[in-house]
């Protein structure tokens, strides 16, 4: 495809700045609740096993909670924990009035079925939005709590004033946590959405039609400059480690001057994902405690 005749100044999304802004707003809301004599919201985080990456993710989530005045409780279980024991713990947390959000860090050891675990969480406390009822509410077009990464993507698009109504949106990837929910969210905002996956034919041609392109395939740099419609908003969700370097699914350098907006693989959508976990927990608290 020929390069655009007019050079385009590509805006690079600053995920950390927007995350800080939204977290500031959440912190103010929690401060008001506490000033009114109410308890702060509480997120319970469960880790089964000692995968170092998962451990660092949950530490990050706990830090994010404490910075906005949200409580966090942690359950670190050995990798050998039987599924029944994990389900029992979830049952206790479901019944605990002092817990508003429950997150079970994935991946789980092989002997534990993630779907059974997701279905055990009370949908009213489903901060990570993995329960089928939460997914169903989005499908029905009435949702409050929803998958964190897609909520972060929508916040990014709105922050940059990206028009969605009647525009062509293309989503690469059909996962439960990114591809499917973001496709629904974009459709609910009246975009014309095309969902692509590993069997899609002539993916490059489909992407070139996109005013908004969301890439969540986990294939480093699969999207090059010639896949991008000039001026398109390009959301790169993919994160892969290659030779000790974090790479996105989009060739970040190559799309400069072609995309209108691009999210970097570091400090892009990642900080927004954690922020939306906090947001979901506060929403769950308000819904349960009418706060
Ligand atoms: P996944 O890994 O479960 O599935 C990948 C999806 O991409 C599948 O639907 C598959 O059909 C599609 N796909 C794979 N190869 C393809 C190809 N060559 N062409 C077209 N489609 C292809 O998906 P996921 O869990 O959404 O993760 C995707 C990526 O996003 C990963 O790199 C993951 O680490 C990253 N991720 C980042 C965040 C964040 O907060 N930044 C959150 C979630 C996921």
Short mmCIF file of C-alpha atoms and ligand atoms in Angstrom, two decimals:
data_model
loop_
_atom_site.label_atom_id
_atom_site.label_comp_id
_atom_site.label_asym_id
_atom_site.label_seq_id
_atom_site.Cartn_x
_atom_site.Cartn_y
_atom_site.Cartn_z
CA UNK A 1 0.00 0.00 0.00
CA UNK A 2 1.27 3.48 -0.87
CA UNK A 3 2.27 5.62 2.13
CA UNK A 4 -0.13 8.46 2.98
CA UNK A 5 0.41 11.57 0.87
CA UNK A 6 0.15 13.87 3.91
CA UNK A 7 2.46 12.93 6.77
CA UNK A 8 0.46 11.89 9.82
CA UNK A 9 1.59 12.74 13.31
CA UNK A 10 1.09 9.55 15.25
CA UNK A 11 -0.11 10.05 18.82
CA UNK A 12 1.47 7.58 21.26
CA UNK A 13 -0.93 6.61 24.04
CA UNK A 14 0.45 7.25 27.51
CA UNK A 15 -1.19 4.43 29.47
CA UNK A 16 0.54 5.32 32.69
CA UNK A 17 -0.70 8.91 32.63
CA UNK A 18 -4.32 7.94 31.96
CA UNK A 19 -4.09 5.12 34.52
CA UNK A 20 -2.83 7.61 37.14
CA UNK A 21 -5.65 10.00 36.31
CA UNK A 22 -8.35 7.31 36.63
CA UNK A 23 -6.75 5.89 39.80
CA UNK A 24 -6.76 9.42 41.26
CA UNK A 25 -10.49 9.63 40.60
CA UNK A 26 -11.06 6.22 42.22
CA UNK A 27 -8.96 7.27 45.23
CA UNK A 28 -11.12 10.39 45.68
CA UNK A 29 -14.29 8.29 45.61
CA UNK A 30 -12.88 5.88 48.22
CA UNK A 31 -11.77 8.78 50.40
CA UNK A 32 -15.31 10.14 50.32
CA UNK A 33 -16.72 6.75 51.34
CA UNK A 34 -14.30 6.51 54.26
CA UNK A 35 -15.03 10.10 55.32
CA UNK A 36 -18.72 9.15 55.36
CA UNK A 37 -17.87 6.43 57.89
CA UNK A 38 -17.97 3.50 55.48
CA UNK A 39 -15.33 0.83 55.13
CA UNK A 40 -13.11 0.96 52.03
CA UNK A 41 -13.68 -1.62 49.27
CA UNK A 42 -11.63 -4.81 49.49
CA UNK A 43 -10.15 -6.99 46.75
CA UNK A 44 -9.15 -10.58 47.55
CA UNK A 45 -6.38 -12.02 45.40
CA UNK A 46 -5.64 -15.74 45.21
CA UNK A 47 -2.46 -17.25 43.81
CA UNK A 48 -2.04 -21.01 43.48
CA UNK A 49 1.60 -21.99 43.02
CA UNK A 50 4.69 -19.82 42.97
CA UNK A 51 5.05 -18.78 39.34
CA UNK A 52 7.33 -15.70 39.61
CA UNK A 53 5.48 -13.72 36.89
CA UNK A 54 2.10 -14.34 38.58
CA UNK A 55 3.58 -13.43 41.97
CA UNK A 56 4.84 -10.14 40.57
CA UNK A 57 1.43 -9.44 38.91
CA UNK A 58 -0.44 -9.93 42.19
CA UNK A 59 2.09 -7.79 44.06
CA UNK A 60 1.47 -5.04 41.48
CA UNK A 61 -2.27 -5.38 41.94
CA UNK A 62 -1.98 -5.17 45.74
CA UNK A 63 0.26 -2.11 45.48
CA UNK A 64 -2.26 -0.48 43.15
CA UNK A 65 -5.03 -1.20 45.69
CA UNK A 66 -3.18 0.30 48.64
CA UNK A 67 -2.24 3.44 46.66
CA UNK A 68 -5.91 4.31 46.15
CA UNK A 69 -6.99 3.38 49.68
CA UNK A 70 -8.51 0.04 48.72
CA UNK A 71 -7.96 -2.96 50.99
CA UNK A 72 -6.33 -6.06 49.55
CA UNK A 73 -6.18 -9.53 51.06
CA UNK A 74 -3.89 -12.17 49.68
CA UNK A 75 -4.17 -15.95 49.68
CA UNK A 76 -1.00 -17.74 48.60
CA UNK A 77 -1.71 -21.43 48.16
CA UNK A 78 0.78 -24.18 47.29
CA UNK A 79 0.74 -25.53 43.71
CA UNK A 80 -0.49 -28.88 45.07
CA UNK A 81 -3.71 -27.36 46.49
CA UNK A 82 -6.64 -29.60 45.50
CA UNK A 83 -9.34 -27.93 43.38
CA UNK A 84 -11.93 -28.66 46.09
CA UNK A 85 -9.88 -26.68 48.61
CA UNK A 86 -9.67 -23.67 46.26
CA UNK A 87 -13.43 -23.86 45.64
CA UNK A 88 -14.01 -23.96 49.40
CA UNK A 89 -11.91 -20.82 49.86
CA UNK A 90 -13.87 -19.08 47.09
CA UNK A 91 -17.10 -20.11 48.83
CA UNK A 92 -15.88 -18.53 52.08
CA UNK A 93 -14.92 -15.31 50.28
CA UNK A 94 -18.29 -15.23 48.50
CA UNK A 95 -19.97 -15.34 51.92
CA UNK A 96 -17.63 -12.78 53.51
CA UNK A 97 -19.37 -9.38 53.58
CA UNK A 98 -16.03 -7.61 53.93
CA UNK A 99 -14.82 -8.79 50.50
CA UNK A 100 -16.06 -6.97 47.40
CA UNK A 101 -13.92 -8.36 44.58
CA UNK A 102 -12.32 -11.77 44.06
CA UNK A 103 -9.47 -12.42 41.65
CA UNK A 104 -7.92 -15.83 41.09
CA UNK A 105 -4.66 -15.31 39.24
CA UNK A 106 -4.30 -17.33 36.01
CA UNK A 107 -2.76 -19.60 34.87
CA UNK A 108 -3.73 -22.26 37.40
CA UNK A 109 -1.90 -25.59 37.85
CA UNK A 110 -3.02 -28.30 35.39
CA UNK A 111 -5.16 -30.20 37.92
CA UNK A 112 -7.42 -27.16 38.46
CA UNK A 113 -10.04 -26.28 35.84
CA UNK A 114 -10.14 -22.48 35.33
CA UNK A 115 -13.74 -22.55 34.08
CA UNK A 116 -14.95 -24.34 37.24
CA UNK A 117 -13.06 -21.78 39.33
CA UNK A 118 -14.51 -18.82 37.41
CA UNK A 119 -18.01 -20.23 37.81
CA UNK A 120 -17.53 -20.62 41.58
CA UNK A 121 -17.00 -16.86 42.06
CA UNK A 122 -20.11 -14.91 43.03
CA UNK A 123 -20.87 -12.75 39.92
CA UNK A 124 -21.49 -9.84 42.33
CA UNK A 125 -17.77 -10.05 43.30
CA UNK A 126 -16.39 -10.94 39.87
CA UNK A 127 -13.74 -8.18 39.69
CA UNK A 128 -11.79 -9.95 36.93
CA UNK A 129 -14.99 -10.54 34.95
CA UNK A 130 -14.45 -14.23 34.23
CA UNK A 131 -17.86 -15.55 35.30
CA UNK A 132 -20.26 -16.49 32.46
CA UNK A 133 -22.98 -14.30 34.01
CA UNK A 134 -20.65 -11.29 33.70
CA UNK A 135 -19.93 -12.22 30.07
CA UNK A 136 -23.66 -12.69 29.47
CA UNK A 137 -24.49 -9.23 30.79
CA UNK A 138 -22.08 -7.71 28.26
CA UNK A 139 -23.64 -9.84 25.52
CA UNK A 140 -27.06 -8.52 26.57
CA UNK A 141 -25.70 -4.98 26.32
CA UNK A 142 -26.18 -4.19 30.02
CA UNK A 143 -22.98 -4.33 31.89
CA UNK A 144 -21.24 -2.63 34.75
CA UNK A 145 -18.40 -4.94 35.67
CA UNK A 146 -16.60 -6.20 32.55
CA UNK A 147 -13.25 -7.59 31.39
CA UNK A 148 -10.46 -5.30 32.49
CA UNK A 149 -8.35 -5.02 29.33
CA UNK A 150 -11.32 -4.20 27.04
CA UNK A 151 -12.54 -1.58 29.55
CA UNK A 152 -9.02 -0.10 29.45
CA UNK A 153 -9.08 -0.04 25.65
CA UNK A 154 -12.43 1.78 25.62
CA UNK A 155 -11.09 4.32 28.13
CA UNK A 156 -8.07 4.90 25.87
CA UNK A 157 -10.25 5.39 22.76
CA UNK A 158 -12.56 7.77 24.64
CA UNK A 159 -9.66 9.69 26.14
CA UNK A 160 -8.39 10.38 22.62
CA UNK A 161 -11.86 11.23 21.31
CA UNK A 162 -11.83 8.41 18.75
CA UNK A 163 -15.19 8.33 17.00
CA UNK A 164 -16.69 4.84 16.90
CA UNK A 165 -20.21 5.28 15.54
CA UNK A 166 -20.43 3.84 12.03
CA UNK A 167 -16.66 3.30 11.80
CA UNK A 168 -14.96 0.07 10.84
CA UNK A 169 -13.33 -1.71 13.78
CA UNK A 170 -11.25 -4.84 13.30
CA UNK A 171 -10.29 -7.05 16.24
CA UNK A 172 -7.56 -9.70 15.88
CA UNK A 173 -7.95 -12.44 18.50
CA UNK A 174 -11.09 -14.02 19.95
CA UNK A 175 -10.12 -14.74 23.56
CA UNK A 176 -12.66 -14.57 26.40
CA UNK A 177 -10.66 -11.85 28.13
CA UNK A 178 -9.87 -9.52 25.21
CA UNK A 179 -11.08 -10.33 21.68
CA UNK A 180 -14.69 -11.28 22.39
CA UNK A 181 -15.52 -8.60 24.99
CA UNK A 182 -13.84 -5.74 23.12
CA UNK A 183 -15.73 -6.73 19.94
CA UNK A 184 -19.02 -6.49 21.86
CA UNK A 185 -18.09 -3.18 23.50
CA UNK A 186 -17.19 -1.64 20.14
CA UNK A 187 -20.42 -2.94 18.62
CA UNK A 188 -22.43 -1.47 21.51
CA UNK A 189 -20.90 1.88 20.56
CA UNK A 190 -22.18 1.37 17.00
CA UNK A 191 -18.92 0.49 15.31
CA UNK A 192 -19.06 -2.08 12.50
CA UNK A 193 -16.91 -4.84 13.97
CA UNK A 194 -15.00 -7.60 12.17
CA UNK A 195 -13.56 -10.31 14.43
CA UNK A 196 -10.44 -12.01 13.09
CA UNK A 197 -8.49 -15.01 14.31
CA UNK A 198 -5.86 -17.52 13.29
CA UNK A 199 -8.00 -18.88 10.43
CA UNK A 200 -9.00 -15.52 8.95
CA UNK A 201 -8.06 -15.24 5.28
CA UNK A 202 -6.13 -12.25 3.96
CA UNK A 203 -5.90 -10.65 7.37
CA UNK A 204 -3.81 -7.76 6.04
CA UNK A 205 -6.58 -6.71 3.62
CA UNK A 206 -9.19 -6.87 6.41
CA UNK A 207 -6.99 -4.74 8.69
CA UNK A 208 -6.44 -2.12 6.01
CA UNK A 209 -10.18 -1.31 6.21
CA UNK A 210 -9.97 -0.61 9.94
CA UNK A 211 -10.50 2.84 11.39
CA UNK A 212 -9.90 1.17 14.74
CA UNK A 213 -7.63 -1.88 14.89
CA UNK A 214 -7.32 -3.91 18.10
CA UNK A 215 -4.61 -6.57 18.04
CA UNK A 216 -4.59 -9.27 20.73
CA UNK A 217 -2.96 -12.30 19.14
CA UNK A 218 0.30 -12.66 21.09
CA UNK A 219 2.34 -12.76 17.84
CA UNK A 220 5.20 -10.29 18.12
CA UNK A 221 5.22 -7.65 15.38
CA UNK A 222 2.76 -9.51 13.18
CA UNK A 223 1.11 -6.23 12.13
CA UNK A 224 3.31 -4.14 9.86
CA UNK A 225 2.94 -0.70 8.33
CA UNK A 226 1.20 -1.98 5.21
CA UNK A 227 -1.71 -3.38 7.32
CA UNK A 228 -2.67 0.04 8.64
CA UNK A 229 -5.20 2.46 7.16
CA UNK A 230 -3.69 5.95 7.34
CA UNK A 231 -4.94 7.71 10.46
CA UNK A 232 -6.29 4.54 12.12
CA UNK A 233 -6.34 4.13 15.90
CA UNK A 234 -4.18 1.06 16.57
CA UNK A 235 -4.51 -0.67 19.94
CA UNK A 236 -1.74 -3.17 20.53
CA UNK A 237 -2.66 -5.51 23.38
CA UNK A 238 -0.08 -8.20 22.67
CA UNK A 239 2.86 -8.64 25.00
CA UNK A 240 5.56 -11.20 24.19
CA UNK A 241 9.03 -11.54 25.59
CA UNK A 242 11.61 -12.02 22.86
CA UNK A 243 15.32 -12.16 23.82
CA UNK A 244 14.55 -10.43 27.11
CA UNK A 245 12.64 -7.61 25.36
CA UNK A 246 8.90 -6.97 25.57
CA UNK A 247 7.37 -6.80 22.11
CA UNK A 248 3.86 -5.97 21.01
CA UNK A 249 1.89 -7.51 18.14
CA UNK A 250 2.34 -4.32 16.09
CA UNK A 251 5.60 -3.09 14.61
CA UNK A 252 5.57 0.09 16.70
CA UNK A 253 8.33 1.93 14.82
CA UNK A 254 7.00 1.03 11.36
CA UNK A 255 3.49 2.40 11.96
CA UNK A 256 4.77 5.83 13.08
CA UNK A 257 3.58 8.42 10.56
CA UNK A 258 0.77 6.13 9.36
CA UNK A 259 -1.40 5.33 12.39
CA UNK A 260 -3.26 8.22 14.00
CA UNK A 261 -2.93 6.65 17.45
CA UNK A 262 -0.79 3.76 18.66
CA UNK A 263 -0.49 2.13 22.07
CA UNK A 264 3.06 1.08 23.03
CA UNK A 265 3.70 -2.39 24.46
CA UNK A 266 5.13 -0.85 27.65
CA UNK A 267 3.06 1.73 29.51
CA UNK A 268 0.25 1.27 27.02
CA UNK A 269 -2.80 -0.88 27.70
CA UNK A 270 -1.14 -2.78 30.60
CA UNK A 271 -1.51 -0.06 33.29
CA UNK A 272 -5.12 0.47 32.17
CA UNK A 273 -5.91 -3.22 32.74
CA UNK A 274 -4.97 -3.05 36.44
CA UNK A 275 -6.81 0.25 36.77
CA UNK A 276 -10.00 -1.33 35.48
CA UNK A 277 -9.63 -4.16 38.02
CA UNK A 278 -9.73 -1.47 40.73
CA UNK A 279 -12.69 0.18 39.02
CA UNK A 280 -14.57 -3.13 38.85
CA UNK A 281 -13.94 -3.74 42.56
CA UNK A 282 -15.29 -0.30 43.47
CA UNK A 283 -18.36 -0.88 41.26
CA UNK A 284 -18.92 -4.27 42.91
CA UNK A 285 -18.67 -2.63 46.34
CA UNK A 286 -21.19 0.08 45.40
CA UNK A 287 -23.61 -2.45 43.92
CA UNK A 288 -23.49 -4.65 47.04
CA UNK A 289 -23.20 -1.99 49.71
CA UNK A 290 -25.21 0.73 47.88
CA UNK A 291 -22.30 3.05 48.70
P1 LIG B 1 -4.99 -15.83 23.52
O1 LIG B 1 -3.52 -15.92 23.70
O2 LIG B 1 -5.90 -16.64 24.37
O3 LIG B 1 -5.38 -16.17 22.01
C1 LIG B 1 -4.79 -15.56 20.90
C2 LIG B 1 -5.85 -15.20 19.89
O4 LIG B 1 -5.19 -14.67 18.75
C3 LIG B 1 -6.66 -16.40 19.40
O5 LIG B 1 -8.03 -16.04 19.34
C4 LIG B 1 -6.11 -16.69 18.01
O6 LIG B 1 -7.14 -17.13 17.10
C5 LIG B 1 -5.58 -15.34 17.57
N1 LIG B 1 -4.39 -15.50 16.74
C6 LIG B 1 -3.25 -16.14 17.07
N2 LIG B 1 -2.38 -16.10 16.02
C7 LIG B 1 -2.99 -15.42 15.05
C8 LIG B 1 -2.61 -15.04 13.74
N3 LIG B 1 -1.43 -15.35 13.23
N4 LIG B 1 -3.51 -14.33 13.01
C9 LIG B 1 -4.71 -14.00 13.51
N5 LIG B 1 -5.11 -14.31 14.75
C10 LIG B 1 -4.28 -15.02 15.50
O7 LIG B 1 -5.42 -14.29 23.58
P2 LIG B 1 -5.31 -13.25 24.81
O8 LIG B 1 -5.37 -13.96 26.10
O9 LIG B 1 -6.30 -12.19 24.47
O10 LIG B 1 -3.81 -12.67 24.66
C11 LIG B 1 -3.37 -12.08 23.46
C12 LIG B 1 -2.14 -11.23 23.75
O11 LIG B 1 -2.50 -10.13 24.56
C13 LIG B 1 -1.03 -11.96 24.53
O12 LIG B 1 0.20 -11.48 24.06
C14 LIG B 1 -1.27 -11.52 25.95
O13 LIG B 1 -0.07 -11.57 26.72
C15 LIG B 1 -1.71 -10.10 25.74
N6 LIG B 1 -2.54 -9.54 26.82
C16 LIG B 1 -2.16 -8.36 27.34
C17 LIG B 1 -2.94 -7.76 28.33
C18 LIG B 1 -2.53 -6.43 28.88
O14 LIG B 1 -3.06 -6.01 29.88
N7 LIG B 1 -1.63 -5.72 28.24
C19 LIG B 1 -4.09 -8.39 28.80
C20 LIG B 1 -4.47 -9.60 28.23
C21 LIG B 1 -3.69 -10.17 27.22
#
